Coordinates of C-alpha atoms in Angstrom, one line a residue:
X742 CA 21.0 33.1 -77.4
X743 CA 21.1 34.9 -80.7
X744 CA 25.0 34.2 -82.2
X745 CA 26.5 37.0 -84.0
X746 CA 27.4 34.8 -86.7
X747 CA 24.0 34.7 -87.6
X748 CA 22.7 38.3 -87.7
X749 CA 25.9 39.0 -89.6
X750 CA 24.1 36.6 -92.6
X751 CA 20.5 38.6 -92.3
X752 CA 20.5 41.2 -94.8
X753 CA 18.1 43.2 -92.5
X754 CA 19.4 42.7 -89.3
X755 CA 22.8 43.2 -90.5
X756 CA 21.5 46.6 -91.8
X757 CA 20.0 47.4 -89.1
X758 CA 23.3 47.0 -87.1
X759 CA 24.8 49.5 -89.4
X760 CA 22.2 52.3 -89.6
X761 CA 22.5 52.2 -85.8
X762 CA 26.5 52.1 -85.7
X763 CA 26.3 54.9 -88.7
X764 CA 23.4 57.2 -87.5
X765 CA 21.6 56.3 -90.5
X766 CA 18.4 55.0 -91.9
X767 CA 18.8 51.9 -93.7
X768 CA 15.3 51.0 -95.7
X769 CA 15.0 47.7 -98.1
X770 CA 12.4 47.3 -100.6
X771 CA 11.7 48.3 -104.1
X772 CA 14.2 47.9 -106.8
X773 CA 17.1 50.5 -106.5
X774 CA 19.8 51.1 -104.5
X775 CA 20.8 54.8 -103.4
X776 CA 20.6 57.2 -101.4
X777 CA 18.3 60.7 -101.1
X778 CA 20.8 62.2 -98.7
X779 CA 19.3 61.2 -95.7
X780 CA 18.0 57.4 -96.4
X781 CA 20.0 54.4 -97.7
X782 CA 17.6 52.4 -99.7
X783 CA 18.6 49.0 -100.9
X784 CA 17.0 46.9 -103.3
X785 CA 14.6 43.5 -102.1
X786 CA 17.2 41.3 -102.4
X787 CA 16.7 37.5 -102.3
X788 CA 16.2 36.5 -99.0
X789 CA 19.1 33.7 -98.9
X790 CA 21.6 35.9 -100.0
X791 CA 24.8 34.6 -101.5
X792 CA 27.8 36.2 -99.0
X793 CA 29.0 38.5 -101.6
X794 CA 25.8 40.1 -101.7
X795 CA 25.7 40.3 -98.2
X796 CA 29.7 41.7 -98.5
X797 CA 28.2 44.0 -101.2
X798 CA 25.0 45.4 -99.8
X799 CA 27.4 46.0 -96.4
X800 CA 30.1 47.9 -98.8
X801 CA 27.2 50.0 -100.5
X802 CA 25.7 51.1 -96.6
X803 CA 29.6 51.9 -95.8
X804 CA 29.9 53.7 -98.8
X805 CA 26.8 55.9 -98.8
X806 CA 26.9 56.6 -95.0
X807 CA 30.7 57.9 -95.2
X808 CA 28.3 59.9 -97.9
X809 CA 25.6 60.9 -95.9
X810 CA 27.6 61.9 -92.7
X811 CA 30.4 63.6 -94.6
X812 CA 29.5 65.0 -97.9
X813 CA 27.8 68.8 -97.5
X814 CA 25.6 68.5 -99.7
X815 CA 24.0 72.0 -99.7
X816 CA 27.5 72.9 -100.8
X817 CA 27.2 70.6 -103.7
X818 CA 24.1 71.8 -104.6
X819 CA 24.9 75.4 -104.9
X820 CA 28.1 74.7 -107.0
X821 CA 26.1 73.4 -109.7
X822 CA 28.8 71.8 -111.7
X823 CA 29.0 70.3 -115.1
X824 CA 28.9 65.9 -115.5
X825 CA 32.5 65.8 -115.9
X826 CA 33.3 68.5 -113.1
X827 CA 31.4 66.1 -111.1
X828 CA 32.4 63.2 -112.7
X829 CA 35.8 64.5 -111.1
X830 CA 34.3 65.9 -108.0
X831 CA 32.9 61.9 -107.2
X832 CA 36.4 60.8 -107.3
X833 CA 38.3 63.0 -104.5
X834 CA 34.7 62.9 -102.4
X835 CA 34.4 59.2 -102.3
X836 CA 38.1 59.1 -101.2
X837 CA 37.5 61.9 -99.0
X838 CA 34.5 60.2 -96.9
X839 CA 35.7 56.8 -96.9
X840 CA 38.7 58.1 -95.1
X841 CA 36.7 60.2 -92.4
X842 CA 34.8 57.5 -91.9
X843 CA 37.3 54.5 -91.6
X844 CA 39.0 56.9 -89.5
X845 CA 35.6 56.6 -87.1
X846 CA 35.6 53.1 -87.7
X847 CA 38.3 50.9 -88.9
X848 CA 36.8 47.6 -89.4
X849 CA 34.6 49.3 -92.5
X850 CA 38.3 49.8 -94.4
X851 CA 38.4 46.5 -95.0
X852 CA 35.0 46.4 -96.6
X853 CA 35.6 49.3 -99.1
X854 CA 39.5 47.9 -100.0
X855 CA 37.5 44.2 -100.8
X856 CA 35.0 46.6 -103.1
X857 CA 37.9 48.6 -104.5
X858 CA 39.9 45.4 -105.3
X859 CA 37.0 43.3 -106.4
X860 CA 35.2 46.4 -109.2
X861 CA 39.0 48.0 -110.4
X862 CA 41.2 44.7 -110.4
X863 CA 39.6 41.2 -110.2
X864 CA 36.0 42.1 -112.2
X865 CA 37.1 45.3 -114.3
X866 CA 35.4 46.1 -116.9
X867 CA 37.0 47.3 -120.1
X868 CA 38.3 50.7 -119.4
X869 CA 36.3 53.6 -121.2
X870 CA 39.9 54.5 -122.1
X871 CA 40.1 51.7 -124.6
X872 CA 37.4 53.3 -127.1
X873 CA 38.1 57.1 -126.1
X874 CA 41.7 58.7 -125.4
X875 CA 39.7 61.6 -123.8
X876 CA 37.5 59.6 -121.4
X877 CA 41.4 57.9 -120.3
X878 CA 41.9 61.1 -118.4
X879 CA 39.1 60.2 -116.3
X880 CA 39.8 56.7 -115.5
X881 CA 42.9 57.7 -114.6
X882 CA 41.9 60.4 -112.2
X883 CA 39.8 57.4 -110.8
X884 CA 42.4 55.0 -110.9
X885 CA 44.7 56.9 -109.4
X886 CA 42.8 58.1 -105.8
X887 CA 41.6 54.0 -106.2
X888 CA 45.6 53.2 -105.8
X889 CA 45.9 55.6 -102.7
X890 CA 44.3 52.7 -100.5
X891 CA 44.8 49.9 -102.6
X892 CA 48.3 49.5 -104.6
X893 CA 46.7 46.3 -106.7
X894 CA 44.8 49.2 -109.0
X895 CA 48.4 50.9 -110.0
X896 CA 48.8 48.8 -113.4
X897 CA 45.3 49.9 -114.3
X898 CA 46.2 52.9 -113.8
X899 CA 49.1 52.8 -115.3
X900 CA 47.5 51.4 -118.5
X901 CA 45.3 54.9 -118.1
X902 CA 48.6 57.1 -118.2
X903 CA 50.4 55.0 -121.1
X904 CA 46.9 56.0 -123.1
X905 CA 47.0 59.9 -121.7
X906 CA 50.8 60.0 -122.5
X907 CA 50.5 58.7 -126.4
X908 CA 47.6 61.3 -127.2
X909 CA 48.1 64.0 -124.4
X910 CA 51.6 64.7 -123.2
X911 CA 52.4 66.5 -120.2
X912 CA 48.9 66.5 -119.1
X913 CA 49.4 63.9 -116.6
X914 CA 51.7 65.7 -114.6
X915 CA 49.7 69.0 -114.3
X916 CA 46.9 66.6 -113.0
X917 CA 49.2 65.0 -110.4
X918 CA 50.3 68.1 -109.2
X919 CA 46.6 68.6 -108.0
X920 CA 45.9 65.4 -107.0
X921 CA 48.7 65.3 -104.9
X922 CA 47.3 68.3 -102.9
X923 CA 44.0 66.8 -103.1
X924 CA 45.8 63.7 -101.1
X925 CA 48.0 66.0 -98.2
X926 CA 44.9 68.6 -97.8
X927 CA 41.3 67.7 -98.5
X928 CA 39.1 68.5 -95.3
X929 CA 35.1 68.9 -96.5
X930 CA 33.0 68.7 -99.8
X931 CA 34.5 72.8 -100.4
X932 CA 38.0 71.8 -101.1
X933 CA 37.0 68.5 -103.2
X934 CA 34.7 70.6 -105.2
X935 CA 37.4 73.0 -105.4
X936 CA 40.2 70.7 -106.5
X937 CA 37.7 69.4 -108.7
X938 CA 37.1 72.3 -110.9
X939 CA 41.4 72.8 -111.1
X940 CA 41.3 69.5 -113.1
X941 CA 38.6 69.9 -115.1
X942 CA 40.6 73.5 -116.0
X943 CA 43.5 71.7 -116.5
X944 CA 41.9 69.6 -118.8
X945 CA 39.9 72.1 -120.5
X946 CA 43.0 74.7 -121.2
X947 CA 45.4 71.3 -122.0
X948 CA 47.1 72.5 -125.7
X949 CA 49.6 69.6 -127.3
X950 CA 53.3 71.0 -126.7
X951 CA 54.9 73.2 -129.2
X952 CA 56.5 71.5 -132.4
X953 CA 60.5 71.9 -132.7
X954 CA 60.8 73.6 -136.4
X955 CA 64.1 73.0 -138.2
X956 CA 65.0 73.8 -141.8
X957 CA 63.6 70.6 -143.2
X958 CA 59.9 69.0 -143.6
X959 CA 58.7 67.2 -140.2
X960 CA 60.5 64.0 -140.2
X961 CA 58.6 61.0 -141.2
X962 CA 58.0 59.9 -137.7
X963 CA 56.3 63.0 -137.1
X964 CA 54.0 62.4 -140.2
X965 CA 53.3 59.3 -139.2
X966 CA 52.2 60.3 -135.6
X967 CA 49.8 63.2 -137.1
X968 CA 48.6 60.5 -139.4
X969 CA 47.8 58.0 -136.4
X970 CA 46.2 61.2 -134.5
X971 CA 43.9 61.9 -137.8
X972 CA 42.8 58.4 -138.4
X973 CA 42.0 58.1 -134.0
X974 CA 39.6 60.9 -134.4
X975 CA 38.4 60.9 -137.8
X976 CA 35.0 60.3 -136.6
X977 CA 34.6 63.1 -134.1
X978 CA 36.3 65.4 -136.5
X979 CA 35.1 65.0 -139.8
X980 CA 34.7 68.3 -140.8
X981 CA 38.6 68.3 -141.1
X982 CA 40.1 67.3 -143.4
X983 CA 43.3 65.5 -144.0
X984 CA 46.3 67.3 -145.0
X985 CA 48.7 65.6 -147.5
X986 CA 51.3 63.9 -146.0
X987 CA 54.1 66.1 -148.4
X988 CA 53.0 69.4 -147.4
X989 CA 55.5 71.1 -145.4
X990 CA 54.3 74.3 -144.4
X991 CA 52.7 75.1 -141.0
X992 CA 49.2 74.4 -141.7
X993 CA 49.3 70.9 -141.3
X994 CA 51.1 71.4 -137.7
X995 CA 48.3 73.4 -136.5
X996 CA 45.7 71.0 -137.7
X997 CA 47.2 68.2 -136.2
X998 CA 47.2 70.3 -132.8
X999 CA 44.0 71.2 -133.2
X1000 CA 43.1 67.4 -134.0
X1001 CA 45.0 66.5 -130.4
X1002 CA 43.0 68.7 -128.3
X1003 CA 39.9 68.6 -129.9
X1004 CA 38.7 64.9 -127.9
X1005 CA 39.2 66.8 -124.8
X1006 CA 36.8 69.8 -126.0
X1007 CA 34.7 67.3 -126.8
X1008 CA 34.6 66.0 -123.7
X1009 CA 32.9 68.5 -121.7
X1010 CA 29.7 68.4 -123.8
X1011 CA 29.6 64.5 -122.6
X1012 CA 26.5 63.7 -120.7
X1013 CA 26.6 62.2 -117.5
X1014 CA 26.1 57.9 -118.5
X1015 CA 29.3 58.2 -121.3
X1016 CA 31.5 58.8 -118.6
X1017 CA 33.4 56.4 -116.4
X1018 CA 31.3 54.8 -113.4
X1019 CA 32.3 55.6 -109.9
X1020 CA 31.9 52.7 -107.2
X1021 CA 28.7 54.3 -106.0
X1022 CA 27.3 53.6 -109.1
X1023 CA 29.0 50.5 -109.9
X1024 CA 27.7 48.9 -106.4
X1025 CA 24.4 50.6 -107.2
X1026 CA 23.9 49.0 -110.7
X1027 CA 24.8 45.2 -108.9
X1028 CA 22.4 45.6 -106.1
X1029 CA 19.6 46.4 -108.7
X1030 CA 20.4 43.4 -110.4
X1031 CA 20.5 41.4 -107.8
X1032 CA 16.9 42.2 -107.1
X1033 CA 14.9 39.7 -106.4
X1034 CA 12.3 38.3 -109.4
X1035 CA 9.8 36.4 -107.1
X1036 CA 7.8 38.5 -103.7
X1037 CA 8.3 35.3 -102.1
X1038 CA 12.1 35.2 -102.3
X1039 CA 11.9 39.2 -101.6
X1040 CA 13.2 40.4 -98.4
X1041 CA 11.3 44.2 -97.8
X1042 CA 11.4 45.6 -94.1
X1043 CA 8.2 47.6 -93.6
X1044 CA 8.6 51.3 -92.6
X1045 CA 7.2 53.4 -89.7
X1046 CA 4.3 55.4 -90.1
X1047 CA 1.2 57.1 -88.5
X1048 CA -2.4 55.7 -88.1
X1049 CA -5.4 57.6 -85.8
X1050 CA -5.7 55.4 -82.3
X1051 CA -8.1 56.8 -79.6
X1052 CA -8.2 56.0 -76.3
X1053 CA -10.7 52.0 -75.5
X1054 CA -14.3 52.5 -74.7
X1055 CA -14.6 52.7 -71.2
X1056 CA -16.6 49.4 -70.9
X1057 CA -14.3 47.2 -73.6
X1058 CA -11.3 48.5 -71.2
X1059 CA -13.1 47.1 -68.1
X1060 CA -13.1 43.7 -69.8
X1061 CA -9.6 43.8 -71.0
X1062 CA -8.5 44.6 -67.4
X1063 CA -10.5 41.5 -66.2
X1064 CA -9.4 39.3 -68.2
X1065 CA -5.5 40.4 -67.9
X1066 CA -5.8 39.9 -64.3
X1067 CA -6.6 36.2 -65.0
X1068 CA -3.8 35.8 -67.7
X1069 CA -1.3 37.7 -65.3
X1070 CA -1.8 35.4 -62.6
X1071 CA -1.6 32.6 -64.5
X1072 CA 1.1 33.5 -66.5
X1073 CA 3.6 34.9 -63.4
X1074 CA 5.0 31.2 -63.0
X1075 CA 6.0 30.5 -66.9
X1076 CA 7.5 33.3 -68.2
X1077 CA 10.4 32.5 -66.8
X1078 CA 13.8 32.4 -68.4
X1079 CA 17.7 31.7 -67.2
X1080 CA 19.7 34.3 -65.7
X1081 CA 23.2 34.4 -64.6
X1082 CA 24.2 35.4 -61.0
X1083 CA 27.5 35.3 -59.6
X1084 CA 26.4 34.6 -55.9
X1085 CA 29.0 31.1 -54.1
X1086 CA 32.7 30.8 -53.3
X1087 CA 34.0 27.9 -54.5
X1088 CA 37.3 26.1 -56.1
X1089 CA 36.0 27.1 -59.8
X1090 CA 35.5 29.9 -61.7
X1091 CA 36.8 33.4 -61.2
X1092 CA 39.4 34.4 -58.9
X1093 CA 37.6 36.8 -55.6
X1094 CA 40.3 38.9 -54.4
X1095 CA 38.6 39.3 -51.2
X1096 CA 39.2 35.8 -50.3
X1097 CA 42.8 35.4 -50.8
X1098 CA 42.8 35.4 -47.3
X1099 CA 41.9 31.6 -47.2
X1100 CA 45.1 30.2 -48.7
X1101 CA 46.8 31.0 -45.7
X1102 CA 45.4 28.2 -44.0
X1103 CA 45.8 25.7 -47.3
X1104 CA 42.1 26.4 -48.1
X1105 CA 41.4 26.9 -51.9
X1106 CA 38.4 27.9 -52.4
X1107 CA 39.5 31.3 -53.5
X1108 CA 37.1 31.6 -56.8
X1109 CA 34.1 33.3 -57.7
X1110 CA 31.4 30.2 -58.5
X1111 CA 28.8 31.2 -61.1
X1112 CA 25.4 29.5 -60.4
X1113 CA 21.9 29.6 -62.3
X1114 CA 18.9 31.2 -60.7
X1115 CA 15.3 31.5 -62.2
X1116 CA 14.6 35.2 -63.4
X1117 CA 12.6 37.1 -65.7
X1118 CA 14.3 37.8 -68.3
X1119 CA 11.9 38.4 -71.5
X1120 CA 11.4 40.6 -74.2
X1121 CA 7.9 40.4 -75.9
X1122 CA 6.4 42.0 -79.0
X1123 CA 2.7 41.9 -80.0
X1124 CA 2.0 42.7 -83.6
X1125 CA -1.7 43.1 -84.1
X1126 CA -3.4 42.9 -87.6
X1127 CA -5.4 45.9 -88.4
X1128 CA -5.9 44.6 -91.7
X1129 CA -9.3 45.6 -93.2
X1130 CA -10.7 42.0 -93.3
X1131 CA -10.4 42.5 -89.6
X1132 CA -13.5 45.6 -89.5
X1133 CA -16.6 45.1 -87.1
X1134 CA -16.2 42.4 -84.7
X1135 CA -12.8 40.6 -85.3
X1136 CA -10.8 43.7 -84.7
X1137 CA -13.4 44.6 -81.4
X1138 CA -12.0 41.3 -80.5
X1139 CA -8.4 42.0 -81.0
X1140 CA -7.5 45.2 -79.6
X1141 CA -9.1 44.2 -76.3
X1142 CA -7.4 40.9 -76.4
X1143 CA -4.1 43.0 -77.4
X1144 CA -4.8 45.9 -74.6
X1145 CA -5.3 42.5 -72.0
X1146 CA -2.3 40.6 -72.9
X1147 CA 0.3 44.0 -72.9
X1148 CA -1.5 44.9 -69.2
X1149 CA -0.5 41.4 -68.1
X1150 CA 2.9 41.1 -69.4
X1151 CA 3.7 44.7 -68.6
X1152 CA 3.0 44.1 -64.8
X1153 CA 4.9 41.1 -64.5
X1154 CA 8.2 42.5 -63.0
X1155 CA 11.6 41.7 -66.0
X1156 CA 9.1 41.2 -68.7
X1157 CA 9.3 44.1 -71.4
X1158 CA 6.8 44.5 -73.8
X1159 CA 5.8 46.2 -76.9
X1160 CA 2.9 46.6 -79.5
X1161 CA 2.9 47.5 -83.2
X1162 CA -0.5 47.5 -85.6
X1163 CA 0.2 46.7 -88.8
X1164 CA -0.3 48.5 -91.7
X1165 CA 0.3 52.0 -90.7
X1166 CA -2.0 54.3 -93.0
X1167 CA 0.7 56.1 -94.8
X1168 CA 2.3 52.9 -97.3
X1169 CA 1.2 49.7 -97.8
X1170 CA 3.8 48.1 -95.8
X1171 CA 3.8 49.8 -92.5
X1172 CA 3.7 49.8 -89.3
X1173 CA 2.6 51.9 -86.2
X1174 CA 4.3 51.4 -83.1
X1175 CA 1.2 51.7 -80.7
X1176 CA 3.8 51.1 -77.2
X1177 CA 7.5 51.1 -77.6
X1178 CA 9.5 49.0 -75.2
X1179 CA 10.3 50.5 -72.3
X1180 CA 7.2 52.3 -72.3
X1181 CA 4.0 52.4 -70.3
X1182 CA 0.6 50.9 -71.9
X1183 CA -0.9 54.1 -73.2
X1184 CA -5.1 53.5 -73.5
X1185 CA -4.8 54.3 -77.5
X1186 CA -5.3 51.0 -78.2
X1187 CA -8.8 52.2 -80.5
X1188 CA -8.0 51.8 -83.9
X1189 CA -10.5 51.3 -86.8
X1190 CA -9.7 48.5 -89.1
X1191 CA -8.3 49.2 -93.1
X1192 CA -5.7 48.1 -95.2
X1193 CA -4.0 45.1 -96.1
X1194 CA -1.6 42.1 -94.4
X1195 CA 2.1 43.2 -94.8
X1196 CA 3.2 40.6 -92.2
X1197 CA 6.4 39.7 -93.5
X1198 CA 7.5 43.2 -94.0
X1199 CA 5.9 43.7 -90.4
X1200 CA 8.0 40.6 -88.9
X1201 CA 11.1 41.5 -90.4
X1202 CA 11.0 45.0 -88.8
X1203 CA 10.1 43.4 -85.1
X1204 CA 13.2 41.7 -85.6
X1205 CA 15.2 45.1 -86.3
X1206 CA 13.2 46.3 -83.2
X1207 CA 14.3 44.0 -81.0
X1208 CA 17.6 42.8 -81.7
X1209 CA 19.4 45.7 -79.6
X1210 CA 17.7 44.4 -76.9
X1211 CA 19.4 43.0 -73.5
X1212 CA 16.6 40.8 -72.7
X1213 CA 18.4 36.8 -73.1
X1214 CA 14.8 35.6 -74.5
X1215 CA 13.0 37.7 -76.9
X1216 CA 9.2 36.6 -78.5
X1217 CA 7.1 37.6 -81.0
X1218 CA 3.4 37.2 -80.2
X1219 CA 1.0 38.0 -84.1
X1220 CA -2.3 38.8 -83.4
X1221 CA -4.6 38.2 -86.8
X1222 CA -7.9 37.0 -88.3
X1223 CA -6.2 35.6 -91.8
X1224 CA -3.6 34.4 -94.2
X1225 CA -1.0 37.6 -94.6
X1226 CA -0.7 39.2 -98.3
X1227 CA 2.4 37.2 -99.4
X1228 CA 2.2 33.5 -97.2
X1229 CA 5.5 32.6 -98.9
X1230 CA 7.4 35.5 -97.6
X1231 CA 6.1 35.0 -94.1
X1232 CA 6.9 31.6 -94.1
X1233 CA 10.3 32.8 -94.7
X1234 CA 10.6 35.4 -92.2
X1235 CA 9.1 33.2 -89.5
X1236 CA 11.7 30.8 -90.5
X1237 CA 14.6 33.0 -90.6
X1238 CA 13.3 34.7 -86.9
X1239 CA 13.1 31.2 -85.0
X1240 CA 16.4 30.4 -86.6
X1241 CA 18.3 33.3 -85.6
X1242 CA 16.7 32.2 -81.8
X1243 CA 13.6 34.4 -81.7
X1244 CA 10.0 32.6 -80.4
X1245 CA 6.9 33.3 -83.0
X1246 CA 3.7 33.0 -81.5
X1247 CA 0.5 33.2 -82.6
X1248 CA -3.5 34.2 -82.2
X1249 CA -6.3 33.5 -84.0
X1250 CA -8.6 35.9 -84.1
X1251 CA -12.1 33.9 -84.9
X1252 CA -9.9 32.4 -87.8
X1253 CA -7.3 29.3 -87.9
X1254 CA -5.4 30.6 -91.1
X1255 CA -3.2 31.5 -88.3
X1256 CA -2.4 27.3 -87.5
X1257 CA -1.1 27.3 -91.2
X1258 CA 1.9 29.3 -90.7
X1259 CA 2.9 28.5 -86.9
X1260 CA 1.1 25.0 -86.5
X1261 CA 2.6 23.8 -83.1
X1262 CA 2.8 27.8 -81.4
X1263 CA -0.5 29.1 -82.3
X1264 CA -4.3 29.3 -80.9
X1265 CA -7.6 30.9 -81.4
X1266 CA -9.9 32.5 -79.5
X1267 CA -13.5 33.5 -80.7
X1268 CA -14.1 35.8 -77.6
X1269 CA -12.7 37.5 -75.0
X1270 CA -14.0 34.8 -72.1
X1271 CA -11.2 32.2 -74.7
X1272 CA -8.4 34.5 -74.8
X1273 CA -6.9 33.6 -70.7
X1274 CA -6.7 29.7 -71.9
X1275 CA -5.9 30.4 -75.3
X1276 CA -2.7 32.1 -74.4
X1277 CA -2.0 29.9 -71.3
X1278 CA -2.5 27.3 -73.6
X1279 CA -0.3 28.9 -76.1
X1280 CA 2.8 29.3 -73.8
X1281 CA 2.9 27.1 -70.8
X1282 CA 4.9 23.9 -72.6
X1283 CA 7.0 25.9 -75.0
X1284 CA 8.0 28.0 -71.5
X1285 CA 8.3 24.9 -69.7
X1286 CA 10.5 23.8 -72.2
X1287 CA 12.6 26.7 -72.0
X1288 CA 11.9 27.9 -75.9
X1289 CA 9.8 27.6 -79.0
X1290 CA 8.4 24.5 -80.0

């Protein structure tokens, strides 16, 4: 029985659970985290990962499939708009999608609030704010849709508007006024773009509020305020200069406006990595780093993909039916594993309404009696090595030996099987689902040997494969000639697989590198007449047993 404890603590399981819930892809590998649009792509991340990476790499997939499920992003595209614009424009769609999609499913709210809390409150970062009054106006557009589902942001934000207040008065109202619009009405990517573009107008046309002129010089306060202005953005405005603090004539007032605004102007000729990070990006940026720095601690899920497979030679399929009549029949009275059947009436278990009856004459055995019956109940998957050190006779070997054991599992009656070669020929870690389960055994089981050994990569997508299924005992039968490309990563996923309850198997294809890995559940044969009491062999005392040595 596979807990769910478990699969929550395996990064690729756990996104695989989530692509499905979603209807998204979810890839690992490489060194970025992000998103094309279509893909979520996380980063090889260690493969004991910490729970907050876990909690983080979860948060990103939220994040990006609210993203991908929400965000028109055709619509995007043809607005075109400028960093900040979309700088803005991030703030009101993240918001946006998160909402549609907590709506869909509640349990991810409490994901994004722990990211919200955790990147604006507990681990912020010095505010862009602090080093630029202009880039304030930002943070606090952030800050304030950040507080709309998490009121522990509000003094950050507040922080924001104490800054936008000194050095831009009134402007924060005219951007609440929006936002609050943005909050009652926002339905699609249209009307965030659109509220989007009133801010960054807002902010654009913002002009410092008319002076109060009296008979006398501007008090000293005043002075001293246009002095503090000056001196704040002497080094964006050099080409102004000071005016005397005794000069009393209207010059100096329009300078010092012009000084006031002229951070904001500035503003919009920003590129895109000056300006204040959303939590996209923020996640993003952690994920990367949290990359890991050895291939044997990385954790990289192979990817589907296409490879030529033709149909056996008549006289190879001829001995692959032979031989899985053999294995079939000797096979039918192992694979065998517990089943459940509510069948006896008894003084335990769960009340039977139809017998209710009985109690009328002081007999209580009114309860539904669960009792254990021998069934088939087995999942398994064969992935077979088309590596190219398998060319000429090894791989002759194998795809018979594979095409024998699928027949004879296939035609026992509650065993499901399924066959993947791996490496597809598109990447180098691939794979090519030759029979799904569920499926009938096709005859393309002629494929020509090339590539490398992605097993771990291989292994860890089986386990994605198979998860959903409603078989109780699920096994994973590898069919090679050698040692896989990275030993210390399959080591690890075999490890994590029998853990997590799954049953890793093992043949040898004229080769015992295969013992090295699984030493106590592998065999090997060295021709087709070895393969029936290889794989009896093989299974009969871990079946017996009822699991995996």
């Amino acid at each position: 029985m596979i807990r769910t404890k478990d699969v929550l603590n395996c990064l690729p399981l756990l996104a695989s659970i989530l692509g499905d819930r979603y209807d998204v892809q979810v890839r690992i590998g490489g060194k970025e985290a992000c998103t094309n649009g279509k893909v979520i792509h996380l980063p090889s991340l260690p493969i004991d990962c910490e729970p907050e990476l876990l909690a983080l790499a979860k948060g990103f997939t939220d994040h990006e499939a609210a993203h991908i499920r929400h965000t028109d992003f055709s619509v995007l595209k043809a607005a075109n708009l400028n960093p900040v614009t979309f700088n803005l424009f991030n703030c009101l769609e993240d918001w946006r999608v998160e909402k549609k999609l907590s709506g869909i499913f509640p349990g991810c709210r409490r994901n994004l609030n722990w990211l919200i809390l955790r990147f604006f409150v507990e681990q912020a970062q010095p505010r862009a704010g602090d080093d630029s009054p202009a880039l304030a106006v930002l943070d606090y557009v952030l800050l304030t849709v950040r507080a709309w589902d998490v009121d522990e942001v509000t003094p950050a934000r507040q922080y924001a508007a104490s800054i936008m207040e000194h050095h831009f008065p009134g402007l924060k109202e005219a951007l609440d006024a929006i936002m609050v619009k943005a909050y009652i009405h926002c339905p699609d990517t249209k009307a965030a773009i659109e509220y989007a573009k009133q801010i960054a107008l807002c902010i654009r046309q913002w002009e410092p509020p008319q002076p109060i002129e009296t008979n006398k010089c501007t008090s000293a306060n005043n002075k001293k305020a246009v002095r503090q202005t000056t001196r704040e953005t002497n080094d964006s405005t050099s080409q102004i200069d000071q005016q005397p603090e005794s000069a009393c004539t209207s010059a100096p007032v329009q300078q010092s406006r012009a000084l006031n605004a002229l951070p904001l102007k500035a503003l919009f000729h920003a590129e895109a990595q000056d300006l204040p990070q959303n939590i996209g990006e923020i996640m993003s940026i952690e994920l990367a780093n949290s990359s890991a720095e050895s291939s044997g601690d990385a954790l990289t899920v192979a990817v589907e993909g296409t490879r030529h497979a033709a149909a056996l030679p008549a006289e190879q399929k001829l001995q692959a039916l032979q031989a899985s009549i053999a294995l079939r029949t000797r096979l039918q009275g192992f694979l065998q594993a517990q089943t459940q059947r509510r069948c006896s009436i008894g003084r335990r278990g769960t009340l039977h309404a139809n017998s209710l009856y009985r109690l009328q004459v002081g007999n209580a055995r009114v309860f539904q009696k669960e009792s254990v019956q021998l069934g088939l109940n087995t999942a398994v998957h064969i992935l077979l090595d088309v590596s190219g050190s398998m060319a000429g006779a090894p791989i002759n070997l194998a795809k018979r030996a594979c095409f024998a054991v699928t027949t004879a599992l296939s035609r026992i009656r509650g065993v499901n099987p399924a066959v993947t070669a791996f490496p597809a020929a598109t990447a180098t870690n691939s794979v090519f689902p030759i029979m799904r389960h569920g499926q009938a055994v096709p005859d393309q089981f002629d494929i020509l040997a090339s590539g490398g050994t992605p097993l771990p990569g291989a292994l860890w997508w089986v386990l994605q494969t198979m998860l959903p299924l409603k078989e109780q005992r699920k096994m994973i039968l590898v069919i090679t000639d050698g040692m896989p490309d990275n030993p210390l990563a399959a080591n690890n996923a075999i490890g994590v697989a029998q853990k997590l309850g799954f049953e890793v198997y093992g043949l040898g294809i004229r080769d015992e590198h295969i013992t090295h890995l699984l030493p106590h559940t592998s065999r090997v044969a060295n021709d087709l007449p070895d393969l029936v009491p290889a794989m009896f062999a093989l299974l009969q005392v871990a079946l017996l047993k009822g699991g995996a040595a």
